[in-house]
CSV table of C-alpha atoms and ligand atoms in Angstrom, one decimal:
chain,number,residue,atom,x,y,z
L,9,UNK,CA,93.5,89.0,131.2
L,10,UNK,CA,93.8,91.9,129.2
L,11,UNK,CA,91.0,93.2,127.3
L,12,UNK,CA,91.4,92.8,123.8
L,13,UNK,CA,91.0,96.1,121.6
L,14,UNK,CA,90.2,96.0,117.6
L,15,UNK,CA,90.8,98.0,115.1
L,16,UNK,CA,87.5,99.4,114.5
L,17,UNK,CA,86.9,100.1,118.8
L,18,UNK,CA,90.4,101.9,118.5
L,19,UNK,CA,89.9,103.9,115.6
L,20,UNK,CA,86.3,105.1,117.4
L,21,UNK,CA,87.9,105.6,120.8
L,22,UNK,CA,91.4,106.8,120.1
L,23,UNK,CA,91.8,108.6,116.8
L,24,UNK,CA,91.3,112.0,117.3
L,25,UNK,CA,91.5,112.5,113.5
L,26,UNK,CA,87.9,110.9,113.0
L,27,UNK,CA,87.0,113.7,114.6
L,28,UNK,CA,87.1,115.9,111.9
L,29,UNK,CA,87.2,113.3,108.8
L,30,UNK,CA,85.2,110.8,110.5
L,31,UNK,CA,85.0,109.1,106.6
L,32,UNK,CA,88.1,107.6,107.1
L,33,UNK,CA,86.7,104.9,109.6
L,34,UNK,CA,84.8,103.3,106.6
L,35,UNK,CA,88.0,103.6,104.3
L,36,UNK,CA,89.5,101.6,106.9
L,37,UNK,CA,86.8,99.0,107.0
L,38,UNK,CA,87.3,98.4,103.7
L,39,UNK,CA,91.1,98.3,104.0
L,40,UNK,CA,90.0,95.7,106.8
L,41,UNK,CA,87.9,93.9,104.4
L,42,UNK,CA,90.2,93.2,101.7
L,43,UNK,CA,93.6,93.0,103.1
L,44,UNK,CA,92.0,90.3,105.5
L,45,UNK,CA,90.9,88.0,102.0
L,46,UNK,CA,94.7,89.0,100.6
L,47,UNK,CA,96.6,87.7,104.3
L,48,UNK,CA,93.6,84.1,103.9
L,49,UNK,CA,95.1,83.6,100.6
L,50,UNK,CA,98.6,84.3,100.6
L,51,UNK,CA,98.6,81.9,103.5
L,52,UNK,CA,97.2,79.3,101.2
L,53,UNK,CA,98.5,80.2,98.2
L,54,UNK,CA,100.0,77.0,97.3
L,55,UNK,CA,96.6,75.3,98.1
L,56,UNK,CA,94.3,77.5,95.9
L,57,UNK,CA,96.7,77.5,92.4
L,58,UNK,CA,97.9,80.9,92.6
L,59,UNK,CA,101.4,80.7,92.9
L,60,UNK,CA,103.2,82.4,90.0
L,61,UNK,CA,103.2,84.7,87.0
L,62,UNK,CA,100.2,86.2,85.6
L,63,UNK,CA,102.3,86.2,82.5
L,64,UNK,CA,102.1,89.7,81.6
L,65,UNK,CA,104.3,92.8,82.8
L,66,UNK,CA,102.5,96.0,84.8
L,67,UNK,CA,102.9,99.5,83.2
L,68,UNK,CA,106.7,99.8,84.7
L,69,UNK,CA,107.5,96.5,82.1
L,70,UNK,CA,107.9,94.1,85.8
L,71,UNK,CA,106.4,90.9,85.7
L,72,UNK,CA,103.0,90.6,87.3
L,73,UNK,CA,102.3,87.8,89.7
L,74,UNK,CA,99.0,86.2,89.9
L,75,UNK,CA,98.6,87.5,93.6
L,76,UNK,CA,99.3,91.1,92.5
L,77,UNK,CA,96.6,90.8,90.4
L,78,UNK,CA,94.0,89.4,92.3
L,79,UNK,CA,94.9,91.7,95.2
L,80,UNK,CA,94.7,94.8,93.3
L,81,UNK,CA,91.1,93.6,92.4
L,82,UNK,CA,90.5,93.0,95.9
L,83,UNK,CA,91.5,96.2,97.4
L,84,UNK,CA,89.2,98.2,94.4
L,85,UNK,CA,86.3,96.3,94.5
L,86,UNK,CA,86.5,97.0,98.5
L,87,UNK,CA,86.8,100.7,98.4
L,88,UNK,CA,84.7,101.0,95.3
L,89,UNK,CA,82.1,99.9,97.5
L,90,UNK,CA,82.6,102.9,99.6
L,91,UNK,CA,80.7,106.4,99.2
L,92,UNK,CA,83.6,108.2,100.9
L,93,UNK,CA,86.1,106.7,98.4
L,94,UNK,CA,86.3,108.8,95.3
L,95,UNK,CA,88.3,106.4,93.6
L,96,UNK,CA,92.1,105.2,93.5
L,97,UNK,CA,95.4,104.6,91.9
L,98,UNK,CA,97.5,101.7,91.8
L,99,UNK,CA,101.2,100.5,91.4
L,100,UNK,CA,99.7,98.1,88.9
L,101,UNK,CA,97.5,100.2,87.0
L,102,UNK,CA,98.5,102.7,84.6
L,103,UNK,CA,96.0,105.4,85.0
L,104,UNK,CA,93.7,106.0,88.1
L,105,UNK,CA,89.9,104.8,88.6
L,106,UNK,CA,87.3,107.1,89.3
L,107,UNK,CA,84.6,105.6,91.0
L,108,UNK,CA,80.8,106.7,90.1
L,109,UNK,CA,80.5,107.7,93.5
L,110,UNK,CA,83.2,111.2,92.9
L,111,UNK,CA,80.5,112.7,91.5
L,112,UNK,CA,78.7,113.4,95.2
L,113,UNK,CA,80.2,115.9,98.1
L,114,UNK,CA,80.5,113.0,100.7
L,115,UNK,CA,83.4,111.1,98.8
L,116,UNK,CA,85.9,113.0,99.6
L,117,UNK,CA,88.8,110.4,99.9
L,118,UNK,CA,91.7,108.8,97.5
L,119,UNK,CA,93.5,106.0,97.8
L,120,UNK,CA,96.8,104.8,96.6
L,121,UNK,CA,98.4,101.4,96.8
L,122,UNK,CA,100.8,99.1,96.4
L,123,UNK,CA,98.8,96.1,96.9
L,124,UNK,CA,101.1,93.4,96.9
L,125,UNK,CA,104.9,94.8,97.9
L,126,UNK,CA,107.7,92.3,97.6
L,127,UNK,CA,106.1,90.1,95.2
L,128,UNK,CA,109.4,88.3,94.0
L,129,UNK,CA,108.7,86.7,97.2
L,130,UNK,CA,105.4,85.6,97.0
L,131,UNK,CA,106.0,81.8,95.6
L,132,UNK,CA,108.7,81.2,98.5
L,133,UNK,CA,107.1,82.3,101.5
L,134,UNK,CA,108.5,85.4,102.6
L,135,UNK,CA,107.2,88.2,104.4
L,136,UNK,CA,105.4,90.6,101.7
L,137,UNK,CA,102.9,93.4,102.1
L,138,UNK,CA,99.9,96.2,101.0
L,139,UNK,CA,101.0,99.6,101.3
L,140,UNK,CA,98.5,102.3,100.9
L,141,UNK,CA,98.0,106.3,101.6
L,142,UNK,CA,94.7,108.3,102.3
L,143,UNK,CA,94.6,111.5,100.8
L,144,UNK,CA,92.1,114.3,100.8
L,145,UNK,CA,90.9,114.9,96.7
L,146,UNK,CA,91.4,118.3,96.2
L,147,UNK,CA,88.7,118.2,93.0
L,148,UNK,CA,85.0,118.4,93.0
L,149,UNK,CA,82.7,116.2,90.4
L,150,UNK,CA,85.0,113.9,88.5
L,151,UNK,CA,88.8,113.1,89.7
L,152,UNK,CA,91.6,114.8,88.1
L,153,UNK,CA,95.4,113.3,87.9
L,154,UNK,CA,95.6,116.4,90.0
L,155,UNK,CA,94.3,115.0,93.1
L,156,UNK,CA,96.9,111.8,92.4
L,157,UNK,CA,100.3,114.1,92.2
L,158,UNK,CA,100.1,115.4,95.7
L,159,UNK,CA,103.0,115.7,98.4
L,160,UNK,CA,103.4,113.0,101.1
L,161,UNK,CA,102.9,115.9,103.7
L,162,UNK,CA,99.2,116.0,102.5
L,163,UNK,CA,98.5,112.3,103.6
L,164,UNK,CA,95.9,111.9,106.3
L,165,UNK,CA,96.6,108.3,106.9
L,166,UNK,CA,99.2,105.8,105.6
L,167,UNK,CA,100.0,102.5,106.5
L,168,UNK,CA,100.8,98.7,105.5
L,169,UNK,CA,99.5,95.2,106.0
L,170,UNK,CA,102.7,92.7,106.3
L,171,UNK,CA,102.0,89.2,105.6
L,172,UNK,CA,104.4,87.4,107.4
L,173,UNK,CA,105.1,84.7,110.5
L,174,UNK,CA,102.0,86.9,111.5
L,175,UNK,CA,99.3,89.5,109.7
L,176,UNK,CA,100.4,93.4,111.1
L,177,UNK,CA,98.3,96.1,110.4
L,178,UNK,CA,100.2,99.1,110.7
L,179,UNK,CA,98.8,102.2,110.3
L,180,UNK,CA,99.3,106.1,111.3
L,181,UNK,CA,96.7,108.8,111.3
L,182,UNK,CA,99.3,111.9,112.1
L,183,UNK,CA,99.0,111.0,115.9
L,184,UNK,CA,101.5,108.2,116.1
L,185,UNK,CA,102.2,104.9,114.7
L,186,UNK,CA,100.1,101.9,116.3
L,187,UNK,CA,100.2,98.2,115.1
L,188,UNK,CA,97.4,95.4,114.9
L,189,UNK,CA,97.5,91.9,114.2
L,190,UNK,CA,95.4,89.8,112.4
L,191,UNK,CA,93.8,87.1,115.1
L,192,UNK,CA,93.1,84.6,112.3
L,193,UNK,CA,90.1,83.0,114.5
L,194,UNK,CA,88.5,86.0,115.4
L,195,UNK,CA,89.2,87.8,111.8
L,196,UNK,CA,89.6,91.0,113.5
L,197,UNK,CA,93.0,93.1,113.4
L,198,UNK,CA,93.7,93.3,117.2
L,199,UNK,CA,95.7,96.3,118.9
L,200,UNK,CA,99.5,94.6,119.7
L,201,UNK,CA,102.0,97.5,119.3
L,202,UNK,CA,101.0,101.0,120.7
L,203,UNK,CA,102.9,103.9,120.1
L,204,UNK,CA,105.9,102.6,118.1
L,205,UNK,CA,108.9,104.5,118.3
L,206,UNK,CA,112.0,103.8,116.3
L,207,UNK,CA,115.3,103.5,118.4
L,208,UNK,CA,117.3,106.1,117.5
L,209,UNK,CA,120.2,104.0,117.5
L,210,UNK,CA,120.6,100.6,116.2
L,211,UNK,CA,123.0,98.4,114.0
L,212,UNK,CA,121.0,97.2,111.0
L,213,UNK,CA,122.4,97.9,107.4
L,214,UNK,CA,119.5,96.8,105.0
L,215,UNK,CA,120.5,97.2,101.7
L,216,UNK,CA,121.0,94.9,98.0
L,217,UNK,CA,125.2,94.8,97.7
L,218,UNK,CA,124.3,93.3,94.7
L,219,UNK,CA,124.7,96.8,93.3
L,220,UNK,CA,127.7,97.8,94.6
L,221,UNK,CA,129.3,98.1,91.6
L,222,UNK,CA,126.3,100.9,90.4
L,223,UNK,CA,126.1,103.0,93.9
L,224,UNK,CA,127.4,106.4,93.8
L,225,UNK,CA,130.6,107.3,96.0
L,226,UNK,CA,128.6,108.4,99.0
L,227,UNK,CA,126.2,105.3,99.2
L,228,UNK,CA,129.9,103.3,99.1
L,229,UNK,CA,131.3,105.5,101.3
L,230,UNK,CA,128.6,104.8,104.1
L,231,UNK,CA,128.5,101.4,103.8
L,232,UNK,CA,132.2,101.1,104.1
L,233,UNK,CA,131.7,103.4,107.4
L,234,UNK,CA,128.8,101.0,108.6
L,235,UNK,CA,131.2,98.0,108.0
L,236,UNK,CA,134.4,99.3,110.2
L,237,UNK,CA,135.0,98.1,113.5
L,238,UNK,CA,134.6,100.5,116.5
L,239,UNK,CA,133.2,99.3,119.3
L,240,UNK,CA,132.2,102.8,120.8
L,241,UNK,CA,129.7,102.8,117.8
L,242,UNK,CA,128.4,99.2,117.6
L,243,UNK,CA,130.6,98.7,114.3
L,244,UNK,CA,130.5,96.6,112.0
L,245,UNK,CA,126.7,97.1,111.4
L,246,UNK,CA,124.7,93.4,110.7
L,247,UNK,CA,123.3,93.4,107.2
L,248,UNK,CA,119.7,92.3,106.7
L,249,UNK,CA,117.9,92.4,103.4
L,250,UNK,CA,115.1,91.0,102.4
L,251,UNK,CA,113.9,92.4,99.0
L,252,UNK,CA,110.4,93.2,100.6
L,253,UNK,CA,110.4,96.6,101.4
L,254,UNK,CA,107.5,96.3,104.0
L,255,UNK,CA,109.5,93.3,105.4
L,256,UNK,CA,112.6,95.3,105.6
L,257,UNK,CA,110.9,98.5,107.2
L,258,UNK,CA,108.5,96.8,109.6
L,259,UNK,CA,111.8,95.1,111.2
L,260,UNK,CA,113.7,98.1,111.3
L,261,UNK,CA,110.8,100.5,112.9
L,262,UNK,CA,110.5,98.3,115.7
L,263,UNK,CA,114.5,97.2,116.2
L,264,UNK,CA,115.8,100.4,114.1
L,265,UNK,CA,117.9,100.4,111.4
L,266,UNK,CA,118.7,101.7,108.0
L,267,UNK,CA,116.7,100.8,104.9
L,268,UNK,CA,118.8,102.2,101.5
L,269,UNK,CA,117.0,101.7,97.8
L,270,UNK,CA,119.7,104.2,96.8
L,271,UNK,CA,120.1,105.7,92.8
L,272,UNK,CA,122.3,103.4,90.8
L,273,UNK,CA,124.2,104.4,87.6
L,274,UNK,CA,121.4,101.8,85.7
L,275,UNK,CA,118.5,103.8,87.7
L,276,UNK,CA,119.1,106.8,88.9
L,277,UNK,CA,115.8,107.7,90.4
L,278,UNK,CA,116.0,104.2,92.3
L,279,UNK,CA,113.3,101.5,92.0
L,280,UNK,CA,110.6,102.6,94.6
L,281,UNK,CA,107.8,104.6,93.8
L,282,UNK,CA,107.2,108.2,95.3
L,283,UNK,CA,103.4,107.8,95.9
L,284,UNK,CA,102.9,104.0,96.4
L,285,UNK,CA,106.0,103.6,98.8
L,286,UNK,CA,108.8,106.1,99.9
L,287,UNK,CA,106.1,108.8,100.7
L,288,UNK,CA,103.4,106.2,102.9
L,289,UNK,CA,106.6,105.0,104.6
L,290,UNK,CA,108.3,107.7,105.0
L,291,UNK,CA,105.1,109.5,106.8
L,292,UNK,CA,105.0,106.3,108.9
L,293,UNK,CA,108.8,106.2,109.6
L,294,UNK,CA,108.3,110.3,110.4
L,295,UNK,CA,105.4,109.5,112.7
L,296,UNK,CA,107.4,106.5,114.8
L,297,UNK,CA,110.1,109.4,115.3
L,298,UNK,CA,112.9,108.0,112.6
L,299,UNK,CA,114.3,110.1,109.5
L,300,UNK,CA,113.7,109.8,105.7
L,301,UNK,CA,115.8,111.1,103.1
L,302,UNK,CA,116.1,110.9,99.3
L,303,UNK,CA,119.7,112.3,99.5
L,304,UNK,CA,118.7,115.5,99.3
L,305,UNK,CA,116.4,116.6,100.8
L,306,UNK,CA,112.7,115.8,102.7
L,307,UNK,CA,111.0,112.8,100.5
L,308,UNK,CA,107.4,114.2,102.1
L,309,UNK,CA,107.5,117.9,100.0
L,310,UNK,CA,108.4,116.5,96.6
L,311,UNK,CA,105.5,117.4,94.5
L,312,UNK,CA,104.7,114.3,92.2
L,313,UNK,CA,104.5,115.3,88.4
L,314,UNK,CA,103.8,111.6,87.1
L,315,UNK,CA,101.4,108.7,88.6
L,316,UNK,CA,104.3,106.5,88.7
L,317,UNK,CA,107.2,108.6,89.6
L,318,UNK,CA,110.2,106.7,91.2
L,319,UNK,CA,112.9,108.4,93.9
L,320,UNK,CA,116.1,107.0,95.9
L,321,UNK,CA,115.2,106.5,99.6
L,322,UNK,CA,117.1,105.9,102.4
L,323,UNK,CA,115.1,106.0,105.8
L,324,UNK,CA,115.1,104.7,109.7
L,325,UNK,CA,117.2,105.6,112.6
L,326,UNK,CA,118.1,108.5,112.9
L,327,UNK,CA,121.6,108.6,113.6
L,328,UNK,CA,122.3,106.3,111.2
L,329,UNK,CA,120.4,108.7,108.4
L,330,UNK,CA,122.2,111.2,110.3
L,331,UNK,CA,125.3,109.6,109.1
L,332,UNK,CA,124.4,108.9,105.6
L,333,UNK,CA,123.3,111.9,105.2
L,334,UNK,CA,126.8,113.6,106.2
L,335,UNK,CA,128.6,111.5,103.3
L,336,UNK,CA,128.7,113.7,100.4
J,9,AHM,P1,107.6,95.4,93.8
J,9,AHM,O1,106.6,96.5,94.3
J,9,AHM,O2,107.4,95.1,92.4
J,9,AHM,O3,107.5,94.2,94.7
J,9,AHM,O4,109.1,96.0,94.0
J,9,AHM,C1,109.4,96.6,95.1
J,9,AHM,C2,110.4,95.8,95.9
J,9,AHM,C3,110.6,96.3,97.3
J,9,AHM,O5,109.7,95.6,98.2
J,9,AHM,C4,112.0,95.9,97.6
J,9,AHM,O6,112.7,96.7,98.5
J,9,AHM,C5,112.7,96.0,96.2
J,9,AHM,O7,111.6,95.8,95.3
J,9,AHM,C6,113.7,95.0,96.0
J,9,AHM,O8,114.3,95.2,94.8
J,9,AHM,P2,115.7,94.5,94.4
J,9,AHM,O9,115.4,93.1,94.0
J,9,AHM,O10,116.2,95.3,93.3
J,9,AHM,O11,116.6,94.6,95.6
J,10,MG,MG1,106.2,97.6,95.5
């Protein structure tokens, strides 16, 4: 039988990034640490009474679920408990934590998440997720907003935990994309995807039509192209769409496909956040050798101006981002 790698032995024997930020191990413990307690509970949600609204709405005015909350919670108290971890920002937090730690030379690291991704899923069992990005602070002594507004090109790690049929670490350190799942009985995130590369080519279409009416002429324009028939081309694309971005993504890294949260004429920067979404998946989507896009041009250079800033995204295969992108 094969020998069974983990997380932690990989990141000590494979990463070559450690290296020369060997910090980030321990960020990734604590990642380890509390996205293990969110994958336990969301399993049991039903079981343990957490199910549902929190009944208040997070800074963007969406509802908060229970489970957003009490993941958020988890994933700061985690890496607060870390000296390298300077301190973090949140989808669900209006302003950024600085730890007491930022104050010394060894914490060095930020952290930005989404903790829960998808949550309109949570109370009917769907596949949902934690996305997060490591950056390098580019402050000394206390944080600045500065250190939070930083292009996705500056990311030295990114990844996502999917909570679905099974727990999937994801996670990319510049070097390539590799994937770990969650062995429930051991509680360790064991190696089960190495080296994930995105097919260039594929027939997924993931996208809400439910906005058709609000999608500018080019988004229309593709998805009308996507739903010809040509057999030469694989045509008509199958539509899958989940509503959980991580959900959506994780499928199409590993079968390829499209993922579109394009502008609408209601929102037109999108839905997704820059620095707790499109950039960490983007980098991820980059690293497994697919394309990213906001329309316009490369998703990884904008320079944030706001913690919560939001940008259309299309991003997978790249042929078929190819295509979109030579709609105009
Ligand atoms: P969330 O972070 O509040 O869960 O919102 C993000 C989610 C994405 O996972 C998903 O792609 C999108 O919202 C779905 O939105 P819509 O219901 O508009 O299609
Ligand atoms: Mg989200």
């Amino acid at each position: 039988m094969q020998t069974k790698i983990n997380l932690d032995q990989f990141l000590v024997n494979k990463e070559v990034t450690l290296q020369t930020e060997p910090g980030l191990k321990e960020i990734y413990y604590k990642l380890e640490e509390a996205t293990k307690k969110i994958s336990h509970v969301v399993n049991h949600a039903a079981l343990v009474g957490i199910l549902g609204k929190a009944d208040k709405e997070n800074v963007q005015g969406e509802e908060v679920m229970k489970l957003d909350e009490l993941s958020n919670d988890w994933l700061i108290e985690s890496l607060k408990s870390s000296k390298y971890c300077a301190g973090v920002a949140s989808e669900e937090m209006e302003d950024f934590i600085s730890f007491d730690q930022c104050q010394n030379e060894e914490a060095k690291y930020i952290v930005l998440f989404d903790p829960l991704d998808g949550s309109s899923n949570i109370d009917t069992c769907s596949a949902i997720g934690t996305i997060f990005s490591i950056y390098k602070r580019k402050s000394k002594g206390e944080l600045l907003l500065s250190d939070f507004l930083q292009k996705g090109n500056d990311i030295l790690s990114a990844g996502y935990v999917i909570y679905g049929s099974s727990t999937i670490l994801v996670y990319s350190m510049g070097h390539g994309v590799n994937a770990f799942t969650l062995d429930h009985k051991e509680g360790e995130y064991i190696l089960s995807h190495e080296k994930i590369q995105t097919p260039t080519s594929s027939t997924i279409l993931s996208i809400s039509f439910g906005y058709y009416n609000f999608y500018e002429k080019r988004v229309l324009d593709f998805c009308h192209w996507c739903l010809e028939e040509d057999k030469a081309t694989n045509r008509p694309l199958t539509q899958r769409y989940i509503g959980s971005m991580v959900a959506d993504i994780h499928r199409n890294l590993l079968k390829g496909g499209i993922f579109l949260y394009p502008a609408t004429t209601k929102s037109p920067n999108g839905k997704l956040r820059l620095q707790y979404e499109c950039n960490p998946l983007s980098f991820i989507q980059k690293q497994a050798g697919g394309k990213y896009t906001n329309g316009i041009s490369d998703i990884l250079e904008i320079v944030p101006t706001e913690l919560h800033q939001r940008v259309p995204i299309a991003l997978g295969s790249s042929d078929l981002v190819d295509k979109y992108l030579s709609f105009k």
